[in-house]
Coordinates of N, CA, C and O in Angstrom, one line a residue:
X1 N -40.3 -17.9 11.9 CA -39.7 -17.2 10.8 C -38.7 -16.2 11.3 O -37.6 -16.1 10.8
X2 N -39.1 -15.4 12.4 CA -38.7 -14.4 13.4 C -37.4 -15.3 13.6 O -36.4 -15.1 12.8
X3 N -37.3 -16.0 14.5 CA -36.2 -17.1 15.1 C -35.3 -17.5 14.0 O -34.1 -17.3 14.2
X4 N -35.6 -18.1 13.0 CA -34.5 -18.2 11.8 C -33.7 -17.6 11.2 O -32.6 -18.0 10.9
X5 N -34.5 -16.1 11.0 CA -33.9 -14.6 11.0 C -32.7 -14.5 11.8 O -31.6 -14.6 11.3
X6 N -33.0 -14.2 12.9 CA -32.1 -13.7 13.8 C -31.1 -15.3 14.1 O -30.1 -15.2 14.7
X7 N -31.4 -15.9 13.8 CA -29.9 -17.4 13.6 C -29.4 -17.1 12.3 O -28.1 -16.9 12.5
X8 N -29.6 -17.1 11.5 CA -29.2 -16.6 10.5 C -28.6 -15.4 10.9 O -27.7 -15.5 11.8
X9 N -28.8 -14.4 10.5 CA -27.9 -12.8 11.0 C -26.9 -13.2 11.9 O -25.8 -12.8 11.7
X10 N -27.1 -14.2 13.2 CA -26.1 -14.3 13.7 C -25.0 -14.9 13.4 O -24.0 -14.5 13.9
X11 N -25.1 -16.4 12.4 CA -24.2 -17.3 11.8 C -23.4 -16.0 11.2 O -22.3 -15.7 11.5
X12 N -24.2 -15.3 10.3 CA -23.7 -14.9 9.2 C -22.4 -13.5 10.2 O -21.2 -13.4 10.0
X13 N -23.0 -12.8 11.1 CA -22.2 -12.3 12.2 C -21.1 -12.7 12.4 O -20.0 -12.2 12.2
X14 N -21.4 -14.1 13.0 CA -20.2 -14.6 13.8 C -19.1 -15.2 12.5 O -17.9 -15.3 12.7
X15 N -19.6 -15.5 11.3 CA -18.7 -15.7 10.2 C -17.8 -14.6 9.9 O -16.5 -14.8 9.7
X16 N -18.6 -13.4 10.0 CA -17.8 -12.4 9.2 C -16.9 -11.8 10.8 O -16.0 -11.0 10.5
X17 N -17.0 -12.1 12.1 CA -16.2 -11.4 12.9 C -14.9 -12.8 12.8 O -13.7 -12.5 12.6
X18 N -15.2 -13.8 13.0 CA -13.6 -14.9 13.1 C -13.0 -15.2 12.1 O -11.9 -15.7 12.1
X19 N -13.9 -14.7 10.4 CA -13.5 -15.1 9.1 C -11.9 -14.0 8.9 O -12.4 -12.8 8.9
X20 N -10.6 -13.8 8.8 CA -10.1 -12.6 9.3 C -8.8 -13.3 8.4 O -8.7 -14.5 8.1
X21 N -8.0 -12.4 8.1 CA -6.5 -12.5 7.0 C -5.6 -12.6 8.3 O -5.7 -12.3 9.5
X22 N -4.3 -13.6 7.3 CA -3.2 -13.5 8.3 C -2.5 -12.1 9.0 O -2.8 -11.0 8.7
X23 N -1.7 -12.4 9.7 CA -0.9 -11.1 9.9 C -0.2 -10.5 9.0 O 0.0 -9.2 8.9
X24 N 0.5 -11.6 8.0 CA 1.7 -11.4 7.0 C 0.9 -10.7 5.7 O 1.5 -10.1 4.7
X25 N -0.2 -10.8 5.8 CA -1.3 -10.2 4.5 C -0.6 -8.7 4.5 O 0.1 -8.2 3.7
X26 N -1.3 -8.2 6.0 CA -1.7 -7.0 6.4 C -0.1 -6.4 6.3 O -0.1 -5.3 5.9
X27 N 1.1 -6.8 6.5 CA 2.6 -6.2 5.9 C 2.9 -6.3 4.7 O 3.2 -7.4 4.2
X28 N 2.9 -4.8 4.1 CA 3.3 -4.7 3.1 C 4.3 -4.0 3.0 O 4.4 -2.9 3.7
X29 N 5.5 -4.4 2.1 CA 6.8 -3.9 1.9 C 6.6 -3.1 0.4 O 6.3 -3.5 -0.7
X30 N 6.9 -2.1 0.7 CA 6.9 -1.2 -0.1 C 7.9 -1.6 -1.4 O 9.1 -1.5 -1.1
X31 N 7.6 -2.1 -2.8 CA 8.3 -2.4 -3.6 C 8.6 -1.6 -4.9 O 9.0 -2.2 -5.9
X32 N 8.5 -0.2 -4.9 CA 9.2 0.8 -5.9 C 10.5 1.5 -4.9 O 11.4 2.2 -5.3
X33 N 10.4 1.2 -3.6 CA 11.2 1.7 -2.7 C 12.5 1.1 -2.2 O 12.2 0.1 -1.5
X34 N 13.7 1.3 -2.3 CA 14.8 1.2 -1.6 C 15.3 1.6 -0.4 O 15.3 2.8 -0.3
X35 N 15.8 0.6 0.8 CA 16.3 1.5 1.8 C 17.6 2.0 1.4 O 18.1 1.7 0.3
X36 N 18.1 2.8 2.5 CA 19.4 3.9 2.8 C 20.7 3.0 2.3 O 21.6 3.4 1.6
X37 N 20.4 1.7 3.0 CA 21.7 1.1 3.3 C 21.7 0.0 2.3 O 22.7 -0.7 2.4
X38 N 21.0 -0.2 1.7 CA 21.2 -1.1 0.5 C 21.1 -0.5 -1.2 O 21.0 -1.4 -2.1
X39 N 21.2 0.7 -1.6 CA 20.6 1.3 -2.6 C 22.2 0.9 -3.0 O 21.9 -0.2 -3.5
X40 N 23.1 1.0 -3.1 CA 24.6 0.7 -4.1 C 25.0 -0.9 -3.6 O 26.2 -1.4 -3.7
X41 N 24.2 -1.5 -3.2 CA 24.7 -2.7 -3.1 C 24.8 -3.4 -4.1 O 25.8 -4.0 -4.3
X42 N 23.6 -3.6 -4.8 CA 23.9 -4.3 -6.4 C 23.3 -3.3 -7.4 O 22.9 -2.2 -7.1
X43 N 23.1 -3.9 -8.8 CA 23.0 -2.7 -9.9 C 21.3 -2.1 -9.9 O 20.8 -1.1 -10.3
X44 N 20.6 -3.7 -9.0 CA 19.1 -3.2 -9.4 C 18.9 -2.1 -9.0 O 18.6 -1.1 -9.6
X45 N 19.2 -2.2 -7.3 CA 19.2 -1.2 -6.5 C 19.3 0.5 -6.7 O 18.7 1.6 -6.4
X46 N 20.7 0.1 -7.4 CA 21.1 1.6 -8.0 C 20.3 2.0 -9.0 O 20.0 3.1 -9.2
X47 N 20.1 1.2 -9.7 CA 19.1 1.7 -11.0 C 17.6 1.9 -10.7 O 16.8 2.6 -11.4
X48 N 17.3 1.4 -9.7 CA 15.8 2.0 -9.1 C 15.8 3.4 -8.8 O 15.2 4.2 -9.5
X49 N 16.7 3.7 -7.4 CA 17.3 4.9 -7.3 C 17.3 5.6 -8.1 O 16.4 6.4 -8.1
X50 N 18.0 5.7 -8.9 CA 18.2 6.7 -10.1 C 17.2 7.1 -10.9 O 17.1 8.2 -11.4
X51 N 16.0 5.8 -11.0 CA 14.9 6.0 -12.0 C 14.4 7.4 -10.5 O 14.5 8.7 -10.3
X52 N 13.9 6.4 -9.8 CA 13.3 7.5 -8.4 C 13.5 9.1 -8.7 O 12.7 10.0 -8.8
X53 N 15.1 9.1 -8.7 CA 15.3 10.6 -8.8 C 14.7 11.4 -9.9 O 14.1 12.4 -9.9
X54 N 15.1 10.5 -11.2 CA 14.6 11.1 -12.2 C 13.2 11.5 -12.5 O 12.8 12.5 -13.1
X55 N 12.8 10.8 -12.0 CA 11.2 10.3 -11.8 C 10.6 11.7 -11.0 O 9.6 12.3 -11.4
X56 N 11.5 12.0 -9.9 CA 10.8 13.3 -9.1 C 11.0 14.7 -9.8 O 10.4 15.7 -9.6
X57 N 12.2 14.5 -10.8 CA 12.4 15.7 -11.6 C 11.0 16.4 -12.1 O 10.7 17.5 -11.8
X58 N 10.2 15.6 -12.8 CA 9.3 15.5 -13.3 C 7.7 15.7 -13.4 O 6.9 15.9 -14.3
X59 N 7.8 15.6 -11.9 CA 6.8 15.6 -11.0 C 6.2 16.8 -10.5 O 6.9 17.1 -9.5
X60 N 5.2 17.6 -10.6 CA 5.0 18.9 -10.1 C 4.0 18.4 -9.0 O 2.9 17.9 -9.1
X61 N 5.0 19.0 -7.8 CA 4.6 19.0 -6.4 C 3.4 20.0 -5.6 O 2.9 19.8 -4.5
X62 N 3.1 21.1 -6.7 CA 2.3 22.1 -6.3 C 1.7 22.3 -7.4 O 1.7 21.6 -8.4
X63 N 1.1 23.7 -7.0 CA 0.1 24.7 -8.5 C 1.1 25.5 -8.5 O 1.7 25.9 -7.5
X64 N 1.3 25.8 -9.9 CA 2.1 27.2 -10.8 C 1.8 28.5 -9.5 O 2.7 29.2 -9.1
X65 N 0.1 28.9 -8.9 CA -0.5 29.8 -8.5 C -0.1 30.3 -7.1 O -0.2 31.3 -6.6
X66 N 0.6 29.1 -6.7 CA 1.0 29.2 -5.1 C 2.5 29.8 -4.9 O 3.5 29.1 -5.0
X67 N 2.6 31.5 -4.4 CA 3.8 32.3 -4.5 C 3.8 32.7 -2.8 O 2.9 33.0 -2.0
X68 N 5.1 32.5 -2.5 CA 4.4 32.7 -1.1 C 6.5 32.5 -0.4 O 6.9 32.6 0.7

């Protein structure tokens, strides 16, 4: 019973250590984001941007309480 145990735990072990995601999983490209050098290239681009900016108008970065 002992011996089954511990074959078991180990299948299940050695499953979960070689069982593993691609590489391409684990890169993720940031998609609310535009780079530098492509943001006026076509209109989506620019109109992401712009929402972005507007978007940070909006946004309170701190507490009202913090004077400093």
């Amino acid at each position: 019973m002992k011996l089954t145990k511990n074959i078991m735990l180990a299948g299940v072990a050695a499953s979960l250590l070689f069982a593993s995601c691609k590489k391409e999983f684990l890169d993720a490209v940031p998609t609310t984001q535009v780079d530098a050098g492509s943001v006026l290239t076509t209109i989506d681009n620019a109109r992401a941007s712009l929402n972005g900016i507007h978007r940070s108008m909006f946004i309170r970065y701190s507490n009202q309480g913090e004077f400093g």
